[in-house]
Short mmCIF file of C-alpha atoms in Angstrom, two decimals:
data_model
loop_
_atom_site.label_atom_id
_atom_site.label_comp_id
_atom_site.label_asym_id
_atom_site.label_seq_id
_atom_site.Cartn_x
_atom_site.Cartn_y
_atom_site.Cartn_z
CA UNK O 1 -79.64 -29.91 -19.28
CA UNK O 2 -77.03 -27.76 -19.01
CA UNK O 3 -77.18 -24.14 -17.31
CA UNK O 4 -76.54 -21.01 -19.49
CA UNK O 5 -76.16 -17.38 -18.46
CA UNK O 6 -76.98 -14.15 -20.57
CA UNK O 7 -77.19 -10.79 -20.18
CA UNK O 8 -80.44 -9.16 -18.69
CA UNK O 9 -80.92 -6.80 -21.37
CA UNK O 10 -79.15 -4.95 -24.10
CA UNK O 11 -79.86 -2.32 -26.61
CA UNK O 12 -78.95 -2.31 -30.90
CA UNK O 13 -79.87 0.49 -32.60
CA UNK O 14 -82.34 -0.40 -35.64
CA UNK O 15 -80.18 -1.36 -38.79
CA UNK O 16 -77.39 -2.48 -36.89
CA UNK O 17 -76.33 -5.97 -35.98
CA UNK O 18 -77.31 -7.41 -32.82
CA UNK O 19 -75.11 -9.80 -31.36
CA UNK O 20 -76.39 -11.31 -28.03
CA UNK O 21 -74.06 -13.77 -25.93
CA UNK O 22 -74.78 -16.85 -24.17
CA UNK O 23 -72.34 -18.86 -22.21
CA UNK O 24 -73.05 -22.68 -21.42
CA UNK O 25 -69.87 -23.67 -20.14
CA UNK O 26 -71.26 -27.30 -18.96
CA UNK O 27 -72.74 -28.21 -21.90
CA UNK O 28 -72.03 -31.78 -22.58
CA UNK O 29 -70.82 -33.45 -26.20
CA UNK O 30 -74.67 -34.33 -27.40
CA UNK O 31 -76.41 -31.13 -25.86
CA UNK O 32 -77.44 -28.70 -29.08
CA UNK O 33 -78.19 -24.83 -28.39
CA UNK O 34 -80.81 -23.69 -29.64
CA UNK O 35 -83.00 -19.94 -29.36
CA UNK O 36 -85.68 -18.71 -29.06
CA UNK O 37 -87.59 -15.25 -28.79
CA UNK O 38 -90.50 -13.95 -26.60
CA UNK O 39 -92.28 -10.86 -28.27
CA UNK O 40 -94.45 -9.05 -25.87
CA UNK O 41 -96.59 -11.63 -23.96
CA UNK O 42 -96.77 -13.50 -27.99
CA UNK O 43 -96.00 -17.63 -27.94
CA UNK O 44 -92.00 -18.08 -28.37
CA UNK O 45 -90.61 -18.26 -31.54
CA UNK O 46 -88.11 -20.50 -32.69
CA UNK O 47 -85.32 -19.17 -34.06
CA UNK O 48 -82.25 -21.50 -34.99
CA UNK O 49 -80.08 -24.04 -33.52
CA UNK O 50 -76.83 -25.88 -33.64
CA UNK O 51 -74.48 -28.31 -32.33
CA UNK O 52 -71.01 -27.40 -33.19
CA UNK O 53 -70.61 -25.61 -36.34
CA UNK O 54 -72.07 -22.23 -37.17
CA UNK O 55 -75.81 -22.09 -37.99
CA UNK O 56 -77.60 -19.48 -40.43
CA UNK O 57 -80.90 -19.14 -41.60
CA UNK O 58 -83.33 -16.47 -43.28
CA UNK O 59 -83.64 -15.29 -39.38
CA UNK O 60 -80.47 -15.04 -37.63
CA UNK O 61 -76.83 -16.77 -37.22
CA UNK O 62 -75.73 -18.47 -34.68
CA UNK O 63 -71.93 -19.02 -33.77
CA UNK O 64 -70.54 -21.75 -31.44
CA UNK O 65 -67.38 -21.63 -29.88
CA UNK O 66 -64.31 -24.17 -30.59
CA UNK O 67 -64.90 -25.05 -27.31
CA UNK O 68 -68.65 -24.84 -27.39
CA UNK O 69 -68.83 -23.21 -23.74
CA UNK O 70 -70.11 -20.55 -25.57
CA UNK O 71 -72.53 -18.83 -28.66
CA UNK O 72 -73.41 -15.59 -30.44
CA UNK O 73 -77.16 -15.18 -32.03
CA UNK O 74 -76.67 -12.55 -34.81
CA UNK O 75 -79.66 -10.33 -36.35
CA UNK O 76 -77.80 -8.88 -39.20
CA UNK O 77 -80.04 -5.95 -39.36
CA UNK O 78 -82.12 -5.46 -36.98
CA UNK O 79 -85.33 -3.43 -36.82
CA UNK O 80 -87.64 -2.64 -34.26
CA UNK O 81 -89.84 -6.32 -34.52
CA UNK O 82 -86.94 -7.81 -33.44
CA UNK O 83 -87.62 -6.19 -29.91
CA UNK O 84 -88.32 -9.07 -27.66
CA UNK O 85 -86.72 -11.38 -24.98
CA UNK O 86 -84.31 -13.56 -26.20
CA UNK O 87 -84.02 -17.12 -24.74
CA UNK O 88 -80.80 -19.09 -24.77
CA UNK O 89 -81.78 -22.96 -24.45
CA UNK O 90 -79.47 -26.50 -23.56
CA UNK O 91 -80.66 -29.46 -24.73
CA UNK O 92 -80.22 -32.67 -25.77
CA UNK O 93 -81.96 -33.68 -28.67
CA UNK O 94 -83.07 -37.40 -27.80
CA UNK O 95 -84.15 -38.31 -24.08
CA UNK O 96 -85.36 -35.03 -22.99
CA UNK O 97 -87.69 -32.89 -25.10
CA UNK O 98 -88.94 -30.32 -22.78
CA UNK O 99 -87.22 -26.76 -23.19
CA UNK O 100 -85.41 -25.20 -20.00
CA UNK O 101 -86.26 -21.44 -20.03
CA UNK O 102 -83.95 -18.98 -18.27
CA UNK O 103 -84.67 -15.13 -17.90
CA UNK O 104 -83.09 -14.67 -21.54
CA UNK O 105 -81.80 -11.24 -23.02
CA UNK O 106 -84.28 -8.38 -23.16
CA UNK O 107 -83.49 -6.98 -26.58
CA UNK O 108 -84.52 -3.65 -27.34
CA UNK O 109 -84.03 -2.42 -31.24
CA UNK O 110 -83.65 1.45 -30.95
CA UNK O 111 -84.69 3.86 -33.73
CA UNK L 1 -99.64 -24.18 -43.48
CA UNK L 2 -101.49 -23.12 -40.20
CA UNK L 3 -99.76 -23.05 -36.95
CA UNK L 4 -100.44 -24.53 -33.96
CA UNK L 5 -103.75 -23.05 -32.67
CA UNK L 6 -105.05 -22.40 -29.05
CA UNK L 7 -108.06 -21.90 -27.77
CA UNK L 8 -109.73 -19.76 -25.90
CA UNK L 9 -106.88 -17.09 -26.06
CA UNK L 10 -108.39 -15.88 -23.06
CA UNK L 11 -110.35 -17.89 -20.29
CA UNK L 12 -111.70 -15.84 -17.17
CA UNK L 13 -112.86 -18.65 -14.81
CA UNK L 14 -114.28 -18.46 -10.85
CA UNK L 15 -112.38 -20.04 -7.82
CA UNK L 16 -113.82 -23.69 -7.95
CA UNK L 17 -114.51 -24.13 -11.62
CA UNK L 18 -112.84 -26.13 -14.34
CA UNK L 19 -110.67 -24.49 -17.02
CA UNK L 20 -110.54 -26.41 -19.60
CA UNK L 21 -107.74 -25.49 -22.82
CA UNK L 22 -107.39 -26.51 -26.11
CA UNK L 23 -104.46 -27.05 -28.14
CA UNK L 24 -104.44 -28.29 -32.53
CA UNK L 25 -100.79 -28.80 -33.37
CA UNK L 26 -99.39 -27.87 -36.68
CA UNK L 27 -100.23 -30.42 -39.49
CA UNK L 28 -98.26 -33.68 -39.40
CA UNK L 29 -96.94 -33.12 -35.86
CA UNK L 30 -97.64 -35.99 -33.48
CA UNK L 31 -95.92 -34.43 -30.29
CA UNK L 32 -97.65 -31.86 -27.81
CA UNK L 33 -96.05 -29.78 -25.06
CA UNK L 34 -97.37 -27.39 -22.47
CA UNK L 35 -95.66 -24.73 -20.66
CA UNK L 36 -97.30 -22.29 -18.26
CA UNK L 37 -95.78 -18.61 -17.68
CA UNK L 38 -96.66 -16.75 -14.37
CA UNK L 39 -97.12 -12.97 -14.28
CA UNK L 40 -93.52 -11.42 -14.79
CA UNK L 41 -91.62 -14.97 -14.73
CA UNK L 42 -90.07 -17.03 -17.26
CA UNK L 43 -91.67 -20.12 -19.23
CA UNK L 44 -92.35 -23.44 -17.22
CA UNK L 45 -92.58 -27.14 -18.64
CA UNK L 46 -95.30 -28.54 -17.70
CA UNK L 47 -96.24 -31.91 -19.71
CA UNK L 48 -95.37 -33.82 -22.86
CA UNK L 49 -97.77 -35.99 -24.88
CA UNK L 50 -97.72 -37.95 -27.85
CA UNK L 51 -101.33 -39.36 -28.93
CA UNK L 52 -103.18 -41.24 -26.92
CA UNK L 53 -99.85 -41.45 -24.54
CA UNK L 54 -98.57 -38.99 -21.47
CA UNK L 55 -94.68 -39.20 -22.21
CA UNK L 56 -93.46 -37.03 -19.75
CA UNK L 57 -95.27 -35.00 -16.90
CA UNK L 58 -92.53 -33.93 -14.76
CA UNK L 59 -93.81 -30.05 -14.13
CA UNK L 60 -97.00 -30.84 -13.69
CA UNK L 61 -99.10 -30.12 -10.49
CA UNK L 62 -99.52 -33.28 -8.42
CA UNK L 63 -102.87 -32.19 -8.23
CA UNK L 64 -106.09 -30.88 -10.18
CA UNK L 65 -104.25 -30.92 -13.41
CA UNK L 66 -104.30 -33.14 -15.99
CA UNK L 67 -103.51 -33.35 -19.94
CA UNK L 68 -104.83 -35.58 -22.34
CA UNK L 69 -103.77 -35.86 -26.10
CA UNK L 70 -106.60 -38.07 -28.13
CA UNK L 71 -106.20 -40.05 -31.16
CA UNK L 72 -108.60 -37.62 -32.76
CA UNK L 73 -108.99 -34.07 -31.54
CA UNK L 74 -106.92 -31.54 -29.92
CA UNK L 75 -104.81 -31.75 -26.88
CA UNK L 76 -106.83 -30.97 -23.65
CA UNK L 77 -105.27 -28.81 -20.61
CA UNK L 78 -107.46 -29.74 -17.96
CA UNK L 79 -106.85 -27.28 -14.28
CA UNK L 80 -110.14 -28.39 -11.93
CA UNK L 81 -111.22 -26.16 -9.20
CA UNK L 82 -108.65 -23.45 -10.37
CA UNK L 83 -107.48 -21.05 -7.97
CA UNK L 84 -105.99 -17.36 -8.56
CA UNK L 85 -102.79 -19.02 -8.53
CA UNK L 86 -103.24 -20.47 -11.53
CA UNK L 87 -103.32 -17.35 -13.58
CA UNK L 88 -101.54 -17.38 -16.56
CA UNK L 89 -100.14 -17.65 -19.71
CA UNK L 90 -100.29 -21.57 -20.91
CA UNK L 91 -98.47 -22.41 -24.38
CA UNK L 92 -98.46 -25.09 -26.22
CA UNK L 93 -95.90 -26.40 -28.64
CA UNK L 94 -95.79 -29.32 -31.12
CA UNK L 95 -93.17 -30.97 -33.20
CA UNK L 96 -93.39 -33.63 -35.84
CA UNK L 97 -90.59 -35.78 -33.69
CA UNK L 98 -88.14 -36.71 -30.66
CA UNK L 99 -85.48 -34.25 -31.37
CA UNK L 100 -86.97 -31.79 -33.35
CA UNK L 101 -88.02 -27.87 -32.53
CA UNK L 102 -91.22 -26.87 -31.11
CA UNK L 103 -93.63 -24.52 -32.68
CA UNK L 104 -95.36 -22.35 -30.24
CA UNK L 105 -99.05 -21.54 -30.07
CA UNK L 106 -100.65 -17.59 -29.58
CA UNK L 107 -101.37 -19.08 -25.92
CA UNK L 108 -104.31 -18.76 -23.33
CA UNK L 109 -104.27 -16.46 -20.83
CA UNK L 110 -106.62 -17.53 -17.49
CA UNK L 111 -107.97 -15.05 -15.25
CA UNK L 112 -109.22 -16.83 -12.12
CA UNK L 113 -111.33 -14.32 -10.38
#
């Protein structure tokens, strides 16, 4: 699968929209990206995921580059639940079913 | 619709016994995963069943573990003669498919003392 990168941590104040990045420049042309969130020491949760064209559910939206090296998760308005790590995840969807977990995006909602 | 369910949520075992974890997947899923967290480090794959069938077991141990998923019953994470390394967080997921997302149990947490 391929390798992503985010950022450590970041901080959205609550009501705002949180946008957190994720680049996966190697991703190859049947690898989907999908997320996922970590709150407190709680089971992940899945979130959304897509292969090429923007993604939105009743969680979050999720935008994927032209080129696809890279994607946005979006919590429209977020509030202090949302405060969690945020995981970033490569895969392809036939062939390999186990989930890759980086160090993901500490996300901290701010009142 | 109830989620997947683990149990114990918390195990406290001795150096030298068994651990022994349980995992029900969500209604109408046929695929099981396990992943094991350390303290303070990210989520590890550990093994991948279908029923009755060990699909892929590529992060686990080479030794004293073991994972089972029955035609009947719950998915069984077996750790024998556990050792304070093996404290952790173990999740399990299930899916309904190949290709699908996972769905994430509360997890069990083993203490080895």
């Amino acid at each position: 699968d391929a390798k992503t990168t985010q950022p450590t941590s970041m901080d959205c104040a609550e009501g705002r929209a949180a946008n957190l990045p994720c680049n996966h420049s190697t991703i190859s042309g049947n690898e989907y990206v999908y997320w996922y969130r970590q709150i407190h020491s709680q089971g992940p949760q899945y979130i959304i995921h897509g292969l090429k064209n923007n993604e939105t559910n009743e969680m979050a939206s999720l935008i994927i580059t032209e080129d696809r090296k890279s994607s946005t998760l979006i919590l429209p308005h977020a509030t202090l639940r949302d405060t969690a790590v945020y995981y970033c995840i490569v895969r392809v969807n036939f062939g390999n079913e186990k989930l890759t977990f980086g160090t993901g995006t500490r996300l901290t909602i701010i009142p | 619709n109830a989620g997947v369910m683990q149990n114990p949520r918390h195990l406290v075992r001795r150096r030298g016994q068994e651990a022994r974890l349980r995992c029900s997947p969500m209604k109408g899923h046929s695929h099981v995963y396990w992943y094991r967290q350390l303290p303070e480090e990210g989520l590890k794959f550990m093994v991948y069943l279908q029923k009755e069938n060990i699909i892929d077991e590529s992060g686990m141990p080479k030794e004293r573990f073991s994972a089972e998923f029955p035609k009947e019953g719950p998915s069984i994470l077996r750790i024998q003669q556990v050792v304070r390394g093996d404290s952790a967080a173990y999740f399990c997921a299930s899916s309904p498919d190949v290709g699908n997302e996972q769905y994430f149990g509360p997890g069990t947490r083993l203490t080895v003392t």
